[in-house]
JSON list of C-alpha atoms in Angstrom, two decimals:
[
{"chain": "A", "resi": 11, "resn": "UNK", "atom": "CA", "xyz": [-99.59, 2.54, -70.86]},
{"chain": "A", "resi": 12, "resn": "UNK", "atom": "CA", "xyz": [-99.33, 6.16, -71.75]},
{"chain": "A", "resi": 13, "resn": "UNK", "atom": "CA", "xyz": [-101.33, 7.77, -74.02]},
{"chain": "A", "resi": 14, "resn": "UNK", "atom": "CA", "xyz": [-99.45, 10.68, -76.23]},
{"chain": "A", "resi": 15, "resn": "UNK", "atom": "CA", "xyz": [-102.15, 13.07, -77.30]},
{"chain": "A", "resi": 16, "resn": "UNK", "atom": "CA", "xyz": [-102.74, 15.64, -79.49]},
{"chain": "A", "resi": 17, "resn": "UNK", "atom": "CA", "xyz": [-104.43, 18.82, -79.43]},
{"chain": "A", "resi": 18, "resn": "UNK", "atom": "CA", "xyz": [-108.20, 18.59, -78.88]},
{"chain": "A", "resi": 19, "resn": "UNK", "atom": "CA", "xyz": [-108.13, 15.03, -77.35]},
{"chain": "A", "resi": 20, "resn": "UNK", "atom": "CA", "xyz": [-109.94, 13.99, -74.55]},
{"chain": "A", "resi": 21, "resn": "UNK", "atom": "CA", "xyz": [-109.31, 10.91, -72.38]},
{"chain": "A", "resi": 22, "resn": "UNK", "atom": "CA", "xyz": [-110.84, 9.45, -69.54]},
{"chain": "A", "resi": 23, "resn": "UNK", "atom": "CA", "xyz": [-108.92, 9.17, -65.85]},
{"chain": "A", "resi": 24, "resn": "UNK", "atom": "CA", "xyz": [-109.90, 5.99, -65.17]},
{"chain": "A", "resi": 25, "resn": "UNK", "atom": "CA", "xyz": [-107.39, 2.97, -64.16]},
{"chain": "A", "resi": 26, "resn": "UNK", "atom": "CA", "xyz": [-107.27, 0.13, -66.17]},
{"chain": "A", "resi": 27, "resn": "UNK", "atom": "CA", "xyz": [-108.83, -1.92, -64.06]},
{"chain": "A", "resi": 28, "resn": "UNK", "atom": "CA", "xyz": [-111.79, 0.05, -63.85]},
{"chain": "A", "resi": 29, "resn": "UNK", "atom": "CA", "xyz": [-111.41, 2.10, -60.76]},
{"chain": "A", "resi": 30, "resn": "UNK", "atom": "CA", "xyz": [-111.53, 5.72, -60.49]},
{"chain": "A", "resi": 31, "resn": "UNK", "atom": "CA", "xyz": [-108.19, 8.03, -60.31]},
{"chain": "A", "resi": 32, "resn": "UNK", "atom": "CA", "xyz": [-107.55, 9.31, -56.92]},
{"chain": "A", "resi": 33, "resn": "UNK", "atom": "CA", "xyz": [-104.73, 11.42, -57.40]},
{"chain": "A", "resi": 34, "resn": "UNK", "atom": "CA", "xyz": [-103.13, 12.78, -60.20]},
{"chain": "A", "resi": 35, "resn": "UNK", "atom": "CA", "xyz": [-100.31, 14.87, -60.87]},
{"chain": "A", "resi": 36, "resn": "UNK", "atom": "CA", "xyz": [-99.47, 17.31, -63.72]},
{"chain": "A", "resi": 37, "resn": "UNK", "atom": "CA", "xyz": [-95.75, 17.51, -64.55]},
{"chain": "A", "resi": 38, "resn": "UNK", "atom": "CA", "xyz": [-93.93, 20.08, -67.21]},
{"chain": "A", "resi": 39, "resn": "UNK", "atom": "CA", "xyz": [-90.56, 19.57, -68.09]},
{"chain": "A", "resi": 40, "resn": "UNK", "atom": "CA", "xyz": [-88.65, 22.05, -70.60]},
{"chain": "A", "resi": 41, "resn": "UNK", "atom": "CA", "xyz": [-85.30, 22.91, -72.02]},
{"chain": "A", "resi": 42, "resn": "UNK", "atom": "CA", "xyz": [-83.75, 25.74, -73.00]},
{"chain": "A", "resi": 43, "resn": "UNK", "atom": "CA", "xyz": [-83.07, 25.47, -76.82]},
{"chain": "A", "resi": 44, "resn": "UNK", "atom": "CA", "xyz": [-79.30, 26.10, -77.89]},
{"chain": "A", "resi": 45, "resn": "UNK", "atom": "CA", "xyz": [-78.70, 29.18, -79.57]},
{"chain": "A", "resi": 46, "resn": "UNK", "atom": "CA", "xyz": [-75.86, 29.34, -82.45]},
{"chain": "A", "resi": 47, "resn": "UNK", "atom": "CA", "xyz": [-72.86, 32.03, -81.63]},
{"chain": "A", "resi": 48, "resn": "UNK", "atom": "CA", "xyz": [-70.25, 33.61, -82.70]},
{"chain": "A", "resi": 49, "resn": "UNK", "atom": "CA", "xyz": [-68.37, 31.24, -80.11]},
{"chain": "A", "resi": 50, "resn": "UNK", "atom": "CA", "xyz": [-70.67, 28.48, -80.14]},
{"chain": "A", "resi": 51, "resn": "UNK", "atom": "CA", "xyz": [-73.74, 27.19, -79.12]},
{"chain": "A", "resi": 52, "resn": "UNK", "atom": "CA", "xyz": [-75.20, 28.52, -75.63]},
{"chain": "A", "resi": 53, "resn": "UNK", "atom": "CA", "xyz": [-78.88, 28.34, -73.82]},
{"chain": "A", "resi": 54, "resn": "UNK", "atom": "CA", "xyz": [-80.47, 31.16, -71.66]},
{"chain": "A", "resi": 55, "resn": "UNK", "atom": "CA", "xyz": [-82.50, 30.33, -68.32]},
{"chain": "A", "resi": 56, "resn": "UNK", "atom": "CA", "xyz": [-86.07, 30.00, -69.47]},
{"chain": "A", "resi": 57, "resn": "UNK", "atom": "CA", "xyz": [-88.13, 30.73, -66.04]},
{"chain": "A", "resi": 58, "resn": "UNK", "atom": "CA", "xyz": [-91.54, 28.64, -66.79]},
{"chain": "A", "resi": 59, "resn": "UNK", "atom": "CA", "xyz": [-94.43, 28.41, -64.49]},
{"chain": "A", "resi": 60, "resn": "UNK", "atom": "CA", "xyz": [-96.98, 25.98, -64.43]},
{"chain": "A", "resi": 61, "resn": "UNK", "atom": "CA", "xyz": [-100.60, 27.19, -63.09]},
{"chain": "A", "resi": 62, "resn": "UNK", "atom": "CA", "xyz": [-103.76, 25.42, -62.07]},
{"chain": "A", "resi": 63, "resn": "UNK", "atom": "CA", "xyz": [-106.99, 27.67, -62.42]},
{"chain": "A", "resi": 64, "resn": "UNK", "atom": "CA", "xyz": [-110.23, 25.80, -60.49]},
{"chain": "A", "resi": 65, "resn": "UNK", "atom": "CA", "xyz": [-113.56, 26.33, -61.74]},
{"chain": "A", "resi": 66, "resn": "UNK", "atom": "CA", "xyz": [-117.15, 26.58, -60.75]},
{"chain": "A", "resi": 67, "resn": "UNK", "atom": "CA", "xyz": [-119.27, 26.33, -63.58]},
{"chain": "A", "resi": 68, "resn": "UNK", "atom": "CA", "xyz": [-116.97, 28.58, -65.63]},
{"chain": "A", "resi": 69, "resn": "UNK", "atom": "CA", "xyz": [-115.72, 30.85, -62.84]},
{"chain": "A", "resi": 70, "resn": "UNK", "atom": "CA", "xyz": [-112.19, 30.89, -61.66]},
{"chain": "A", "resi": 71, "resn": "UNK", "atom": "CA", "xyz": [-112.60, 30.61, -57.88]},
{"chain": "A", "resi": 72, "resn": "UNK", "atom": "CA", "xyz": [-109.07, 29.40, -56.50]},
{"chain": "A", "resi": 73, "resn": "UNK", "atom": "CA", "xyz": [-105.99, 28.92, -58.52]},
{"chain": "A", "resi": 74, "resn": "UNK", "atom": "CA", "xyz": [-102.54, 27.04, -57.61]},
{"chain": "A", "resi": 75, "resn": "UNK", "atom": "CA", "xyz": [-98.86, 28.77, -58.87]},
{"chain": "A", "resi": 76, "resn": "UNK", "atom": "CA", "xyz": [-95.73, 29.59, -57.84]},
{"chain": "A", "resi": 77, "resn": "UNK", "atom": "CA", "xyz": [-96.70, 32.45, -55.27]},
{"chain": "A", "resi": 78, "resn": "UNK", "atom": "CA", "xyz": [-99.53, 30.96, -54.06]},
{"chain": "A", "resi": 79, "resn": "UNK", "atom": "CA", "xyz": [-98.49, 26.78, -53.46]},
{"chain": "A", "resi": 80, "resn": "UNK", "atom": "CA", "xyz": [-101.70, 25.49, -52.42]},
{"chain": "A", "resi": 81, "resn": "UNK", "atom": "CA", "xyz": [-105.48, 25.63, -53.32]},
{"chain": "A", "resi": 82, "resn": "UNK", "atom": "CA", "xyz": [-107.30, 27.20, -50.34]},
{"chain": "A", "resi": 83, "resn": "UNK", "atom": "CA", "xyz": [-109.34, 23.45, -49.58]},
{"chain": "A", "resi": 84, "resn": "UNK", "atom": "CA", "xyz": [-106.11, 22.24, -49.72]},
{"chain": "A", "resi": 85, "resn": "UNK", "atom": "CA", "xyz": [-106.86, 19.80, -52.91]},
{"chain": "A", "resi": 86, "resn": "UNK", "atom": "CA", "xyz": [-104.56, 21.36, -55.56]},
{"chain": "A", "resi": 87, "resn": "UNK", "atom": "CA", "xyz": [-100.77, 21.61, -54.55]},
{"chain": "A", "resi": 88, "resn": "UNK", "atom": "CA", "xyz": [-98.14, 23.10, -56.47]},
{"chain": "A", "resi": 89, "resn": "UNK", "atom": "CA", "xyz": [-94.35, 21.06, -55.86]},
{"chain": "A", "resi": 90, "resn": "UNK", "atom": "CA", "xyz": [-92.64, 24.33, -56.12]},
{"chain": "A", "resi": 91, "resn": "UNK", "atom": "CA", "xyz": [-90.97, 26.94, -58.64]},
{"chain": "A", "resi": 92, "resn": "UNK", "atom": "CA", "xyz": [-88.31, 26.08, -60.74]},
{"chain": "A", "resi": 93, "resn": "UNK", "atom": "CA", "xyz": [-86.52, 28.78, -62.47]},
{"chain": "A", "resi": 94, "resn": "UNK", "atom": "CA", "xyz": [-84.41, 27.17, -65.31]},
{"chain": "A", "resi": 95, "resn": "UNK", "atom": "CA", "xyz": [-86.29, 23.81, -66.49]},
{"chain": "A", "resi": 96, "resn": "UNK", "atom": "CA", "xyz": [-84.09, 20.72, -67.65]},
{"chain": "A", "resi": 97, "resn": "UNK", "atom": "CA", "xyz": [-83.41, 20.02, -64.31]},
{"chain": "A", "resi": 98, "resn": "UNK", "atom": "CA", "xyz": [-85.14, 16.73, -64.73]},
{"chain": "A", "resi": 99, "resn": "UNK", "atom": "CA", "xyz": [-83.61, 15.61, -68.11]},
{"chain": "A", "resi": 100, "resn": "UNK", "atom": "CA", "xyz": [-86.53, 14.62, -69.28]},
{"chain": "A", "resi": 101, "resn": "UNK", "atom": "CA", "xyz": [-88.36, 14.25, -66.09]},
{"chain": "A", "resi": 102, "resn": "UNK", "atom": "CA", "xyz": [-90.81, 16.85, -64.27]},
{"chain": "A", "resi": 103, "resn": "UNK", "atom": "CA", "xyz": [-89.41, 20.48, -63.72]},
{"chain": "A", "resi": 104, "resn": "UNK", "atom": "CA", "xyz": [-92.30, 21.36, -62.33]},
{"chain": "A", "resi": 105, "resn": "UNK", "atom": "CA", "xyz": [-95.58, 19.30, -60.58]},
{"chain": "A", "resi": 106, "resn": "UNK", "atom": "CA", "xyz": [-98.93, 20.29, -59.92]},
{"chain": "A", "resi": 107, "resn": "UNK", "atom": "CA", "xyz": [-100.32, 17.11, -57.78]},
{"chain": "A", "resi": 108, "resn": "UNK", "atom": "CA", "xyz": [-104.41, 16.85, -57.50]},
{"chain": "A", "resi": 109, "resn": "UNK", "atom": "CA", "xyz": [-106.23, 14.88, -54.84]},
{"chain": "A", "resi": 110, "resn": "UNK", "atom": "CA", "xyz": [-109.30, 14.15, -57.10]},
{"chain": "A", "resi": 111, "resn": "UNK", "atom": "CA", "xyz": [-111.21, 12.66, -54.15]},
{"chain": "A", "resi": 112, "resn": "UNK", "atom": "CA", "xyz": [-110.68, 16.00, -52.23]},
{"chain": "A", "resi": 113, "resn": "UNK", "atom": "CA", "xyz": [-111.55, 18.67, -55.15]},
{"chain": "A", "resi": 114, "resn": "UNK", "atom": "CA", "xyz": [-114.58, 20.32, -53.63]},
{"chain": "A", "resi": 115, "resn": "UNK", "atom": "CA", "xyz": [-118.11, 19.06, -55.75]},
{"chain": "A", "resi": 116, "resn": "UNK", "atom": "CA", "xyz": [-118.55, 22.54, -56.94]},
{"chain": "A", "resi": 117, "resn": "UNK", "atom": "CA", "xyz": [-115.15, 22.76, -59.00]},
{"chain": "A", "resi": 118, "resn": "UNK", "atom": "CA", "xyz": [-115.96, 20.99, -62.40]},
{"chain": "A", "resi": 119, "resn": "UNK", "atom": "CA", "xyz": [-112.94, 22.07, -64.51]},
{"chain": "A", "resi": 120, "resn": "UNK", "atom": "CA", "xyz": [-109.04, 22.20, -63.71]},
{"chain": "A", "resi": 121, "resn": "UNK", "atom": "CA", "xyz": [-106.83, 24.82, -66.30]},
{"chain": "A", "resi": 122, "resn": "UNK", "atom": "CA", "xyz": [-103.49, 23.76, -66.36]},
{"chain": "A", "resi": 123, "resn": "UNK", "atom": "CA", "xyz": [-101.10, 27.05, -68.22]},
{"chain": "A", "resi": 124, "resn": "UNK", "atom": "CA", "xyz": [-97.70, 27.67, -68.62]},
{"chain": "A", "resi": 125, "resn": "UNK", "atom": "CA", "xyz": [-96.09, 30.82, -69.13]},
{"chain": "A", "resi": 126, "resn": "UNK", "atom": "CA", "xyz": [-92.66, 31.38, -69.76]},
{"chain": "A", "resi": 127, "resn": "UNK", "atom": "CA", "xyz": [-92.98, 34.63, -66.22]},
{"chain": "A", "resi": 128, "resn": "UNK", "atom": "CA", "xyz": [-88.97, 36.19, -68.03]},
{"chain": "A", "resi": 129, "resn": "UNK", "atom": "CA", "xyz": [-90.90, 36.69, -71.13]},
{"chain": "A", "resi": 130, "resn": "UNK", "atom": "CA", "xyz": [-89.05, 34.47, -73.59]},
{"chain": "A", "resi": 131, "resn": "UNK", "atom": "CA", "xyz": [-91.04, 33.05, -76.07]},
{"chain": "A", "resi": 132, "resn": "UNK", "atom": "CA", "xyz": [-91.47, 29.05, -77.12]},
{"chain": "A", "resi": 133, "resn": "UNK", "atom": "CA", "xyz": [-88.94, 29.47, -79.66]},
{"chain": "A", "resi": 134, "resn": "UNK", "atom": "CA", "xyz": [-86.50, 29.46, -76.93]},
{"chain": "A", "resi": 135, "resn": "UNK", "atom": "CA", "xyz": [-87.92, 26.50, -75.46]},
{"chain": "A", "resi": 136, "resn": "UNK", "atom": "CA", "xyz": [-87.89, 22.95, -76.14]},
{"chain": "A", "resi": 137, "resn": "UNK", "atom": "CA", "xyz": [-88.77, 19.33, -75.33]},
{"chain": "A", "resi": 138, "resn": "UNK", "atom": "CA", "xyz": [-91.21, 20.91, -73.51]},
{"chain": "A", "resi": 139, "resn": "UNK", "atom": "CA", "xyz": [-94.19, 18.63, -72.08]},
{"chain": "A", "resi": 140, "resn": "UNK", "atom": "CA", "xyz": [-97.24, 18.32, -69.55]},
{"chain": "A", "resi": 141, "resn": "UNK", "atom": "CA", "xyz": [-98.22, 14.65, -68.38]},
{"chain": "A", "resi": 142, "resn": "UNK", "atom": "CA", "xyz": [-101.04, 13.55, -66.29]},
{"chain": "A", "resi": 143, "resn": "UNK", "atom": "CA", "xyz": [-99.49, 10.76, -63.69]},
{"chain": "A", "resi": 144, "resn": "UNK", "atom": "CA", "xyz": [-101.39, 8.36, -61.37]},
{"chain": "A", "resi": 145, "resn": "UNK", "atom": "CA", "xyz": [-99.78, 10.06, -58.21]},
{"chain": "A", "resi": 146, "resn": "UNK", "atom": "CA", "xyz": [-101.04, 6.18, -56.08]},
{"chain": "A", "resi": 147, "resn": "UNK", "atom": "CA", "xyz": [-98.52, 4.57, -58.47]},
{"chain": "A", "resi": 148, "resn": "UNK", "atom": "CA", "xyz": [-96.27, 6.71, -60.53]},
{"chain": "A", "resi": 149, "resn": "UNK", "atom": "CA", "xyz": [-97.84, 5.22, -63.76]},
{"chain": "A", "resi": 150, "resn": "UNK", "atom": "CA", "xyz": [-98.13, 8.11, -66.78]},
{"chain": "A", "resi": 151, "resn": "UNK", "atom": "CA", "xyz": [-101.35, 8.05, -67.78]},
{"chain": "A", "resi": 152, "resn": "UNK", "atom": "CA", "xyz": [-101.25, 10.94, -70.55]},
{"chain": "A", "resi": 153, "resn": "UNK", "atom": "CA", "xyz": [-98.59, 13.11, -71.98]},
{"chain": "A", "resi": 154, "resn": "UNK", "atom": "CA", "xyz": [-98.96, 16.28, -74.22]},
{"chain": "A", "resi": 155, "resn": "UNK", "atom": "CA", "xyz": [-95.74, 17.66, -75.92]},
{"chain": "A", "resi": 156, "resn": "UNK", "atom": "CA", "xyz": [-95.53, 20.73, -77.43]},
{"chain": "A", "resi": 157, "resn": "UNK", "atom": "CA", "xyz": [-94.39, 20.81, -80.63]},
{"chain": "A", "resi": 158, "resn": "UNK", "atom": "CA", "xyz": [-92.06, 23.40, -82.39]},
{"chain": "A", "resi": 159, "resn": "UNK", "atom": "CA", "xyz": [-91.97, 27.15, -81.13]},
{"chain": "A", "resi": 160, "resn": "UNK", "atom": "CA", "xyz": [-93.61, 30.28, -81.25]},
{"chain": "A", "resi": 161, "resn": "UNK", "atom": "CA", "xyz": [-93.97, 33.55, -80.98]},
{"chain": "A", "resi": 162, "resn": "UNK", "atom": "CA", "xyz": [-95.93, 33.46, -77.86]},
{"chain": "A", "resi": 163, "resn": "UNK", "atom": "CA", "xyz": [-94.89, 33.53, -74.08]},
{"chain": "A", "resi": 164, "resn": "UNK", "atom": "CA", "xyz": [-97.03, 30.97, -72.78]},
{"chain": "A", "resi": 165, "resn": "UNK", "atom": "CA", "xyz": [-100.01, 27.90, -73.75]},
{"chain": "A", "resi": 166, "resn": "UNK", "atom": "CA", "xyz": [-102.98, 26.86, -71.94]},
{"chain": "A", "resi": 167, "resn": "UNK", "atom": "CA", "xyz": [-101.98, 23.25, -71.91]},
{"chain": "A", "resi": 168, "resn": "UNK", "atom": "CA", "xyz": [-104.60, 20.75, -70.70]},
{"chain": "A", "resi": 169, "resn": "UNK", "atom": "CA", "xyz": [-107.60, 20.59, -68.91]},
{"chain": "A", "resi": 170, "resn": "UNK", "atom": "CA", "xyz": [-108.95, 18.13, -66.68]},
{"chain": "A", "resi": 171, "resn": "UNK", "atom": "CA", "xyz": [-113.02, 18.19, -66.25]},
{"chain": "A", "resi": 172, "resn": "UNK", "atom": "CA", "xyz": [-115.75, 16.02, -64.35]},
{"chain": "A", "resi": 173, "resn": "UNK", "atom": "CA", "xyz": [-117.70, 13.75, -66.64]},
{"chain": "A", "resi": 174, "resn": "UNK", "atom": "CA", "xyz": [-120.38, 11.96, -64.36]},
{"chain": "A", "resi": 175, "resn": "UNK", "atom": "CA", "xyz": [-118.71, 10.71, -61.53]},
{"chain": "A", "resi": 176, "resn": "UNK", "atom": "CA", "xyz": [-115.26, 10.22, -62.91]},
{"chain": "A", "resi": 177, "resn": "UNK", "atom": "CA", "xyz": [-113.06, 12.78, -65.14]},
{"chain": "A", "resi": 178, "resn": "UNK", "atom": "CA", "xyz": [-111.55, 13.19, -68.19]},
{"chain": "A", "resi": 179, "resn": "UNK", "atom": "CA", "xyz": [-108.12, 14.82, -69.80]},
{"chain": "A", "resi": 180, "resn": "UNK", "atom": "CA", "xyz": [-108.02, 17.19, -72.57]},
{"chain": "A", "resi": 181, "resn": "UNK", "atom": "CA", "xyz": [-105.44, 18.78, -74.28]},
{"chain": "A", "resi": 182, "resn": "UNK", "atom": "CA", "xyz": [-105.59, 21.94, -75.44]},
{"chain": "A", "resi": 183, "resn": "UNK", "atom": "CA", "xyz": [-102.23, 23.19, -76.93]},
{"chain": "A", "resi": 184, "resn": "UNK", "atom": "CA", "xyz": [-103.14, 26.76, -77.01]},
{"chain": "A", "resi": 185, "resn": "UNK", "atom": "CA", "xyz": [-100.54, 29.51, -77.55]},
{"chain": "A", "resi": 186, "resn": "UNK", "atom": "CA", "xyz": [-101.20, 32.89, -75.77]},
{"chain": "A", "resi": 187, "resn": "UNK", "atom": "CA", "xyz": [-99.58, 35.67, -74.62]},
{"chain": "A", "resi": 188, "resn": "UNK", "atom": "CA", "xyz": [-98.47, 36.57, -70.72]},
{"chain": "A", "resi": 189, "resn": "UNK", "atom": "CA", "xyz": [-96.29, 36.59, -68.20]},
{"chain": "A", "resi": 190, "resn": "UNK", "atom": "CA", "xyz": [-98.64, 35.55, -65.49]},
{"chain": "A", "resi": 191, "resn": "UNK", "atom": "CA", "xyz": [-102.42, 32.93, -64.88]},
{"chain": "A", "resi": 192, "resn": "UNK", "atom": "CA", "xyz": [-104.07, 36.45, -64.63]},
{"chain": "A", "resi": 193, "resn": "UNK", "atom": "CA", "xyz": [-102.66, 37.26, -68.54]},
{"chain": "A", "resi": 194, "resn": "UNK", "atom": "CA", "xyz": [-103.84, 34.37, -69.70]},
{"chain": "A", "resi": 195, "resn": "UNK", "atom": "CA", "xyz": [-107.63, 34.80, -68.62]},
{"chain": "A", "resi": 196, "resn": "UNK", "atom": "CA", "xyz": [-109.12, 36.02, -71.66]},
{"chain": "A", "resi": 197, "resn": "UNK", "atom": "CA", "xyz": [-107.29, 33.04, -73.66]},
{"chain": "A", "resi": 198, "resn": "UNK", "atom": "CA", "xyz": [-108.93, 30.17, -71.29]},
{"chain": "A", "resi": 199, "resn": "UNK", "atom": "CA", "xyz": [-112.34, 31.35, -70.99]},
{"chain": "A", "resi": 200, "resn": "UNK", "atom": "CA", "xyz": [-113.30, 30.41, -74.12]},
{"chain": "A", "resi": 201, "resn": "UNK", "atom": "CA", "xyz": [-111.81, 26.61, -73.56]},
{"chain": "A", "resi": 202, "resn": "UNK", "atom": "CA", "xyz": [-114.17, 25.87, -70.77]}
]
């Protein structure tokens, strides 16, 4: 059963029966939105990344995105860039997958971003969306959408965090501004 959240929620990984999450993955899909013309309606490419930024007690010590596919333990993998979005049609554009059981002890908090790397902003976007899956199974455990448009190029979308021994979801629907993870920065700091 999928939980839709909204911004500021927090839910625990944990299956249904109990047992603790293995491996998760983090999927954005998007769409261009249609743009009224003098011959029509048309879309534009929107190039979106997705980014994973690891933490040790609030220091960014590895992160995962198109240019660099793979977290240096090897925990965090990134599926690969896509450079359009709707590819899917309503399915994942982009994937982020997380071996939970692999994440070295010292990272406590996952970022996951998205910034739009052309520079169009989210009012050129929609049906945009970031879901937490149970990568054993394929079952959506969580699913954030983002709402309406913006004037801003990208949004710190969700974080996931260790509580105890298990973890826990959050979404965090933040607009920002930048074209790359490293932009973004000063705007996730203060979400950890």
């Amino acid at each position: 059963m999928t939980v839709n959240m909204t911004k500021g929620q927090a839910i625990s990984l944990q299956k249904a029966d109990g047992g603790t999450l293995t491996a998760v993955r983090m999927g954005l899909g998007w769409q261009a939105a249609k743009r009224r013309g003098l011959f029509g309606s048309r879309t534009r490419e929107i190039d979106l990344d997705a980014s994973a930024v690891l933490f040790a007690d609030k220091q960014p010590v590895d992160v995962v995105f198109f240019r660099h596919l793979q977290s240096d333990d090897g925990s965090v993998r990134h599926t690969g860039d896509n450079l359009v979005g709707g590819v899917g049609q309503g399915g994942d554009d982009e994937s982020i997958l997380v071996d939970l059981q692999r994440v070295p002890v010292h990272i406590d908090q996952i970022v996951f971003t998205v910034n739009s790397f052309t520079g169009q902003t989210f009012q050129e976007v929609q049906n945009a969306f970031c879901r937490i899956v149970d990568e054993t199974n394929g079952q959506e455990l969580a699913r954030y959408t983002l709402d309406g448009g913006g004037q801003y190029t990208a949004q710190i979308m969700a974080k996931v965090s260790r509580v105890g021994g298990g973890w826990q979801m959050t979404a965090l629907g933040n607009p920002a501004n930048g074209r790359t993870f490293q932009d973004l920065m000063p705007a996730i700091l203060p979400q950890l």
